[in-house]
Amino acid sequence: MKILLVGYFTETSKATITRHFPEGWDIVIVPPGEEILRHIEDCQVLIPEHVKVDHSLLSKAAKLKLVQTGAGYDNVDIAACSELGIWAANAAGVNAQAVAEHVMALLLSYYKNIPFLDAFMKNKMDQHQLEYTGSELAGKTIGIIGFGAIGKKVAEFCRVFELNVLAYARNAAAQSDGFVKMTDFDTLISTSDIVSVHTPLNQQTKQLINKAVFQKMKHTSLFINTARGGIVNERDLIDALKNRDIAGACLDVFECEPLPTDSELRNLSNVILTPHTAGMPDGLKFHKKRYDFFVNNIKRVENGEEPASKLNQIV
């Protein structure tokens, strides 16, 4: 069984990931680029990060049985997989706990001003000269865009912190437990103190959050994105932060990843950044639950079964 992982991994993360697969499986980890073509022809499973999986690439994969992604699959042409008889599956919900915890960590870091206070202490500044602002979470309203596994877990955590929770879902059938108030998009963005994005990236959500949206948000609001960078017009976000149309942002995902070193986001004092690690709580590029799921799903396909969390149907 040959497994091809495509993405940016350090030698440490490569070793950690490889050890997690069964002994005897051939695990090949390469960055995006020409090297993919050397391995795509004879691999049975493709796990793609930072690479577009289109018809052209898939047509070269003569032995491919499964394209396995994490939670997001916006980089995979599902129709092409179906046409070529290749299963496509994601790992929906596997990282819900991890991402929701990351959202709460960002929330607390922002409102308790942890990055600033940490730097203050480490720079050995005079405590009598300390000036900062902060806030409690209780009583604030958080608006959750997208109410799937992650959005629901965030809402569950917010209950403990006594936040009021609004949620918007394109799926009209999405239900709350009564604690969460389902509402329309415009009401959510205009009345929330915190707006947190948890929707997939697709044609309907691409650059959903743009200048017009930021102008409708409260000037005191915090924007959080741990979903996909492409859901947000990044230029509009930077302008909104610089013009103080919104108060701040906490970002784990970006339009271009890795985030360019010259990105203005790196220099804004009202922004907290993390490098797309919300769903990887166990260490660099690794989440045990995620890879447990991958291994089990690969075994299912190897045994002639349908994969769990399948995204297509093949004959």
Tab-separated table of C-alpha atoms in Angstrom:
chain	number	residue	atom	x	y	z
A	1	MET	CA	0.000	0.000	0.000
A	2	LYS	CA	1.595	3.246	-1.167
A	3	ILE	CA	0.366	6.467	0.455
A	4	LEU	CA	1.362	9.815	-1.078
A	5	LEU	CA	1.135	12.881	1.173
A	6	VAL	CA	1.639	16.234	-0.526
A	7	GLY	CA	2.386	19.298	1.580
A	8	TYR	CA	5.016	21.229	3.489
A	9	PHE	CA	6.385	19.081	6.322
A	10	THR	CA	9.526	19.293	8.433
A	11	GLU	CA	11.702	16.222	8.898
A	12	THR	CA	10.342	15.875	12.443
A	13	SER	CA	6.712	15.961	11.311
A	14	LYS	CA	7.476	13.525	8.462
A	15	ALA	CA	8.920	11.041	10.954
A	16	THR	CA	5.957	11.444	13.330
A	17	ILE	CA	3.415	10.920	10.562
A	18	THR	CA	5.228	7.954	9.001
A	19	ARG	CA	5.419	6.155	12.368
A	20	HIS	CA	1.645	6.426	12.735
A	21	PHE	CA	0.900	4.301	9.659
A	22	PRO	CA	1.030	0.483	9.807
A	23	GLU	CA	4.397	-1.156	9.329
A	24	GLY	CA	4.923	-2.238	5.751
A	25	TRP	CA	2.977	0.618	4.168
A	26	ASP	CA	5.039	2.761	1.811
A	27	ILE	CA	4.639	6.354	3.024
A	28	VAL	CA	5.921	9.033	0.640
A	29	ILE	CA	5.795	12.681	1.732
A	30	VAL	CA	6.689	15.355	-0.834
A	31	PRO	CA	6.142	19.099	-1.220
A	32	PRO	CA	3.968	20.469	-4.045
A	33	GLY	CA	5.859	20.430	-7.342
A	34	GLU	CA	7.353	18.158	-9.956
A	35	GLU	CA	8.157	15.382	-7.467
A	36	ILE	CA	4.448	14.547	-7.199
A	37	LEU	CA	4.491	13.211	-10.753
A	38	ARG	CA	7.155	10.640	-9.841
A	39	HIS	CA	4.853	9.008	-7.299
A	40	ILE	CA	1.277	9.666	-8.416
A	41	GLU	CA	1.309	6.884	-11.028
A	42	ASP	CA	1.608	3.991	-8.575
A	43	CYS	CA	0.122	5.265	-5.298
A	44	GLN	CA	-3.161	3.862	-4.008
A	45	VAL	CA	-3.981	6.763	-1.672
A	46	LEU	CA	-3.409	10.518	-2.041
A	47	ILE	CA	-3.541	12.845	0.978
A	48	PRO	CA	-3.197	16.346	-0.494
A	49	GLU	CA	-2.297	19.620	1.229
A	50	HIS	CA	-1.461	22.838	-0.607
A	51	VAL	CA	-1.985	21.213	-4.007
A	52	LYS	CA	-4.866	21.267	-6.476
A	53	VAL	CA	-6.178	17.787	-7.219
A	54	ASP	CA	-7.731	18.208	-10.658
A	55	HIS	CA	-8.608	15.947	-13.583
A	56	SER	CA	-5.154	16.381	-15.108
A	57	LEU	CA	-3.386	15.088	-11.993
A	58	LEU	CA	-5.910	12.331	-11.299
A	59	SER	CA	-5.706	11.015	-14.861
A	60	LYS	CA	-2.037	10.165	-14.223
A	61	ALA	CA	-2.897	8.118	-11.114
A	62	ALA	CA	-3.485	4.670	-12.617
A	63	LYS	CA	-3.706	2.827	-9.273
A	64	LEU	CA	-5.350	5.511	-7.132
A	65	LYS	CA	-8.281	4.274	-5.044
A	66	LEU	CA	-8.808	7.111	-2.539
A	67	VAL	CA	-8.231	10.839	-2.201
A	68	GLN	CA	-8.360	11.487	1.551
A	69	THR	CA	-8.478	15.034	2.922
A	70	GLY	CA	-8.851	16.604	6.333
A	71	ALA	CA	-12.016	18.559	7.073
A	72	GLY	CA	-11.711	20.814	4.022
A	73	TYR	CA	-11.728	19.552	0.448
A	74	ASP	CA	-11.936	22.728	-1.645
A	75	ASN	CA	-8.702	21.717	-3.397
A	76	VAL	CA	-10.163	18.465	-4.787
A	77	ASP	CA	-12.232	18.069	-7.964
A	78	ILE	CA	-14.840	15.660	-6.628
A	79	ALA	CA	-16.559	15.247	-10.010
A	80	ALA	CA	-13.244	14.214	-11.597
A	81	CYS	CA	-12.731	11.636	-8.838
A	82	SER	CA	-16.151	10.156	-9.568
A	83	GLU	CA	-15.555	10.127	-13.328
A	84	LEU	CA	-12.283	8.246	-12.874
A	85	GLY	CA	-13.651	5.785	-10.310
A	86	ILE	CA	-11.691	7.164	-7.375
A	87	TRP	CA	-13.188	7.530	-3.918
A	88	ALA	CA	-12.961	10.969	-2.289
A	89	ALA	CA	-13.443	11.374	1.455
A	90	ASN	CA	-12.809	13.993	4.084
A	91	ALA	CA	-12.491	13.719	7.840
A	92	ALA	CA	-15.553	15.740	8.793
A	93	GLY	CA	-15.820	16.489	12.484
A	94	VAL	CA	-12.549	14.800	13.443
A	95	ASN	CA	-10.899	18.134	14.310
A	96	ALA	CA	-13.977	19.808	15.820
A	97	GLN	CA	-12.715	19.671	19.411
A	98	ALA	CA	-9.235	20.887	18.454
A	99	VAL	CA	-10.425	23.811	16.322
A	100	ALA	CA	-13.069	24.885	18.847
A	101	GLU	CA	-10.448	24.867	21.616
A	102	HIS	CA	-8.195	26.993	19.394
A	103	VAL	CA	-11.017	29.495	18.867
A	104	MET	CA	-11.463	29.838	22.626
A	105	ALA	CA	-7.698	30.213	23.096
A	106	LEU	CA	-7.693	33.046	20.555
A	107	LEU	CA	-10.734	34.671	22.165
A	108	LEU	CA	-9.177	34.623	25.614
A	109	SER	CA	-5.780	35.744	24.336
A	110	TYR	CA	-7.374	38.727	22.592
A	111	TYR	CA	-9.691	39.922	25.355
A	112	LYS	CA	-7.152	39.269	28.121
A	113	ASN	CA	-4.407	40.888	26.025
A	114	ILE	CA	-2.079	37.925	26.600
A	115	PRO	CA	0.393	38.604	23.738
A	116	PHE	CA	0.933	42.185	24.931
A	117	LEU	CA	1.239	41.270	28.606
A	118	ASP	CA	3.621	38.416	27.836
A	119	ALA	CA	5.870	40.744	25.827
A	120	PHE	CA	5.666	43.350	28.601
A	121	MET	CA	6.927	40.895	31.197
A	122	LYS	CA	9.648	39.414	29.008
A	123	ASN	CA	10.915	42.870	28.067
A	124	LYS	CA	11.272	43.597	31.829
A	125	MET	CA	9.376	46.867	31.590
A	126	ASP	CA	8.382	48.959	34.619
A	127	GLN	CA	5.110	47.525	35.901
A	128	HIS	CA	4.107	50.931	37.254
A	129	GLN	CA	4.004	52.182	33.652
A	130	LEU	CA	1.704	49.393	32.436
A	131	GLU	CA	-1.315	50.560	30.438
A	132	TYR	CA	-3.640	48.197	28.616
A	133	THR	CA	-7.291	47.429	27.978
A	134	GLY	CA	-9.101	44.142	28.358
A	135	SER	CA	-12.562	42.694	28.772
A	136	GLU	CA	-14.611	39.809	30.156
A	137	LEU	CA	-16.428	37.451	27.788
A	138	ALA	CA	-19.635	37.137	29.815
A	139	GLY	CA	-22.503	39.035	28.244
A	140	LYS	CA	-20.882	39.465	24.840
A	141	THR	CA	-22.542	38.101	21.711
A	142	ILE	CA	-20.671	35.753	19.390
A	143	GLY	CA	-21.973	35.130	15.892
A	144	ILE	CA	-21.026	31.765	14.389
A	145	ILE	CA	-21.085	31.537	10.587
A	146	GLY	CA	-21.536	27.871	9.711
A	147	PHE	CA	-23.149	25.523	12.220
A	148	GLY	CA	-21.568	22.150	11.567
A	149	ALA	CA	-19.514	20.071	13.993
A	150	ILE	CA	-16.998	22.838	14.731
A	151	GLY	CA	-19.548	25.637	14.972
A	152	LYS	CA	-21.659	23.594	17.387
A	153	LYS	CA	-18.621	22.766	19.542
A	154	VAL	CA	-17.664	26.460	19.709
A	155	ALA	CA	-21.215	27.269	20.800
A	156	GLU	CA	-21.013	24.605	23.500
A	157	PHE	CA	-17.820	26.150	24.910
A	158	CYS	CA	-19.296	29.661	24.720
A	159	ARG	CA	-22.161	28.597	26.962
A	160	VAL	CA	-19.667	28.008	29.793
A	161	PHE	CA	-18.269	31.527	29.384
A	162	GLU	CA	-21.802	33.003	29.478
A	163	LEU	CA	-21.664	34.388	25.961
A	164	ASN	CA	-24.835	34.948	23.948
A	165	VAL	CA	-24.634	32.838	20.786
A	166	LEU	CA	-26.072	33.574	17.357
A	167	ALA	CA	-25.577	31.211	14.423
A	168	TYR	CA	-26.129	31.385	10.695
A	169	ALA	CA	-26.192	28.327	8.426
A	170	ARG	CA	-26.872	28.116	4.699
A	171	ASN	CA	-28.501	24.764	5.440
A	172	ALA	CA	-32.002	25.744	6.487
A	173	ALA	CA	-32.371	22.446	8.340
A	174	ALA	CA	-29.587	23.314	10.792
A	175	GLN	CA	-30.947	23.158	14.321
A	176	SER	CA	-29.756	24.474	17.674
A	177	ASP	CA	-30.486	23.185	21.143
A	178	GLY	CA	-32.312	26.319	22.239
A	179	PHE	CA	-29.254	27.999	23.767
A	180	VAL	CA	-28.146	29.129	20.304
A	181	LYS	CA	-30.344	31.529	18.364
A	182	MET	CA	-30.403	30.838	14.617
A	183	THR	CA	-30.543	34.058	12.623
A	184	ASP	CA	-29.916	35.563	9.204
A	185	PHE	CA	-26.476	36.609	7.969
A	186	ASP	CA	-26.978	40.380	8.124
A	187	THR	CA	-28.412	40.298	11.654
A	188	LEU	CA	-25.503	38.162	12.830
A	189	ILE	CA	-22.738	40.375	11.463
A	190	SER	CA	-24.360	43.637	12.553
A	191	THR	CA	-25.204	42.653	16.143
A	192	SER	CA	-22.328	40.362	17.169
A	193	ASP	CA	-19.383	41.492	19.267
A	194	ILE	CA	-17.417	38.532	17.894
A	195	VAL	CA	-17.816	36.950	14.453
A	196	SER	CA	-16.285	33.489	14.017
A	197	VAL	CA	-16.202	31.690	10.647
A	198	HIS	CA	-16.784	27.917	10.458
A	199	THR	CA	-18.105	27.307	6.951
A	200	PRO	CA	-16.460	25.348	4.116
A	201	LEU	CA	-14.831	27.185	1.220
A	202	ASN	CA	-16.839	26.768	-1.985
A	203	GLN	CA	-18.259	28.920	-4.776
A	204	GLN	CA	-20.990	30.224	-2.468
A	205	THR	CA	-18.633	31.201	0.351
A	206	LYS	CA	-15.580	32.428	-1.592
A	207	GLN	CA	-14.826	35.961	-0.321
A	208	LEU	CA	-18.123	35.902	1.566
A	209	ILE	CA	-16.521	38.230	4.105
A	210	ASN	CA	-15.583	41.437	2.302
A	211	LYS	CA	-15.590	45.226	2.631
A	212	ALA	CA	-19.374	45.461	2.721
A	213	VAL	CA	-19.523	42.926	5.546
A	214	PHE	CA	-16.816	44.634	7.618
A	215	GLN	CA	-18.638	47.960	7.249
A	216	LYS	CA	-21.792	46.383	8.714
A	217	MET	CA	-19.939	44.980	11.725
A	218	LYS	CA	-19.580	46.873	14.991
A	219	HIS	CA	-16.458	49.059	15.252
A	220	THR	CA	-15.730	47.217	18.503
A	221	SER	CA	-16.089	43.735	17.012
A	222	LEU	CA	-13.530	40.937	16.812
A	223	PHE	CA	-13.280	38.793	13.673
A	224	ILE	CA	-12.031	35.186	13.926
A	225	ASN	CA	-11.238	32.855	11.031
A	226	THR	CA	-10.077	29.272	11.592
A	227	ALA	CA	-11.872	27.868	8.517
A	228	ARG	CA	-10.336	28.802	5.145
A	229	GLY	CA	-8.517	31.957	4.082
A	230	GLY	CA	-10.392	32.180	0.778
A	231	ILE	CA	-13.680	32.870	2.584
A	232	VAL	CA	-12.319	36.349	3.357
A	233	ASN	CA	-11.150	39.126	1.061
A	234	GLU	CA	-7.823	39.649	2.838
A	235	ARG	CA	-7.192	43.096	1.381
A	236	ASP	CA	-10.580	44.254	2.681
A	237	LEU	CA	-9.806	42.735	6.081
A	238	ILE	CA	-6.475	44.556	6.322
A	239	ASP	CA	-8.143	47.838	5.377
A	240	ALA	CA	-10.900	47.274	7.946
A	241	LEU	CA	-8.299	46.629	10.661
A	242	LYS	CA	-6.177	49.646	9.721
A	243	ASN	CA	-9.217	51.942	9.451
A	244	ARG	CA	-10.651	50.549	12.701
A	245	ASP	CA	-13.882	49.530	10.989
A	246	ILE	CA	-13.470	46.541	13.297
A	247	ALA	CA	-11.435	46.356	16.492
A	248	GLY	CA	-9.337	43.285	15.818
A	249	ALA	CA	-8.891	39.863	14.271
A	250	CYS	CA	-7.618	36.414	15.222
A	251	LEU	CA	-6.538	34.423	12.177
A	252	ASP	CA	-5.332	30.858	11.663
A	253	VAL	CA	-5.898	30.712	7.888
A	254	PHE	CA	-4.977	32.990	4.999
A	255	GLU	CA	-5.614	33.506	1.280
A	256	CYS	CA	-2.025	32.502	0.553
A	257	GLU	CA	-0.351	29.913	2.754
A	258	PRO	CA	2.208	30.006	4.188
A	259	LEU	CA	1.428	33.658	4.947
A	260	PRO	CA	3.941	35.802	2.990
A	261	THR	CA	6.652	37.314	5.175
A	262	ASP	CA	5.779	40.801	3.892
A	263	SER	CA	2.051	40.519	4.689
A	264	GLU	CA	0.733	43.618	6.446
A	265	LEU	CA	-1.126	41.343	8.851
A	266	ARG	CA	2.192	40.569	10.566
A	267	ASN	CA	2.627	44.207	11.559
A	268	LEU	CA	-0.834	45.011	12.905
A	269	SER	CA	-1.033	45.295	16.693
A	270	ASN	CA	-4.756	44.430	16.738
A	271	VAL	CA	-4.229	41.013	15.150
A	272	ILE	CA	-3.294	37.626	16.630
A	273	LEU	CA	-1.911	35.131	14.101
A	274	THR	CA	-1.336	31.375	14.172
A	275	PRO	CA	0.037	29.315	11.226
A	276	HIS	CA	-2.969	27.121	10.289
A	277	THR	CA	-2.481	24.932	13.353
A	278	ALA	CA	-5.989	25.021	14.865
A	279	GLY	CA	-6.692	21.465	13.730
A	280	MET	CA	-3.237	20.135	14.621
A	281	PRO	CA	-3.130	20.088	18.440
A	282	ASP	CA	-0.683	17.217	18.941
A	283	GLY	CA	2.364	18.903	17.447
A	284	LEU	CA	3.670	20.303	14.211
A	285	LYS	CA	1.436	19.132	11.330
A	286	PHE	CA	0.063	16.270	13.410
A	287	HIS	CA	-3.257	15.322	14.988
A	288	LYS	CA	-3.606	11.752	16.246
A	289	LYS	CA	-7.380	11.634	15.730
A	290	ARG	CA	-6.921	12.760	12.142
A	291	TYR	CA	-4.353	10.114	11.282
A	292	ASP	CA	-6.273	7.391	13.128
A	293	PHE	CA	-9.194	8.261	10.876
A	294	PHE	CA	-6.987	8.208	7.768
A	295	VAL	CA	-5.573	4.766	8.588
A	296	ASN	CA	-9.007	3.269	9.292
A	297	ASN	CA	-10.477	4.758	6.122
A	298	ILE	CA	-7.620	3.467	3.981
A	299	LYS	CA	-8.158	-0.004	5.455
A	300	ARG	CA	-11.869	0.195	4.590
A	301	VAL	CA	-11.121	0.973	0.950
A	302	GLU	CA	-8.394	-1.677	0.842
A	303	ASN	CA	-11.014	-4.204	1.988
A	304	GLY	CA	-13.428	-3.160	-0.753
A	305	GLU	CA	-15.701	-1.100	1.513
A	306	GLU	CA	-16.903	2.451	1.033
A	307	PRO	CA	-14.864	5.054	2.927
A	308	ALA	CA	-16.347	6.813	5.915
A	309	SER	CA	-17.283	10.463	5.310
A	310	LYS	CA	-17.326	9.846	1.556
A	311	LEU	CA	-17.746	12.844	-0.757
A	312	ASN	CA	-18.774	10.931	-3.882
A	313	GLN	CA	-20.241	7.717	-5.147
A	314	ILE	CA	-18.493	5.410	-7.593
A	315	VAL	CA	-19.619	2.279	-9.413
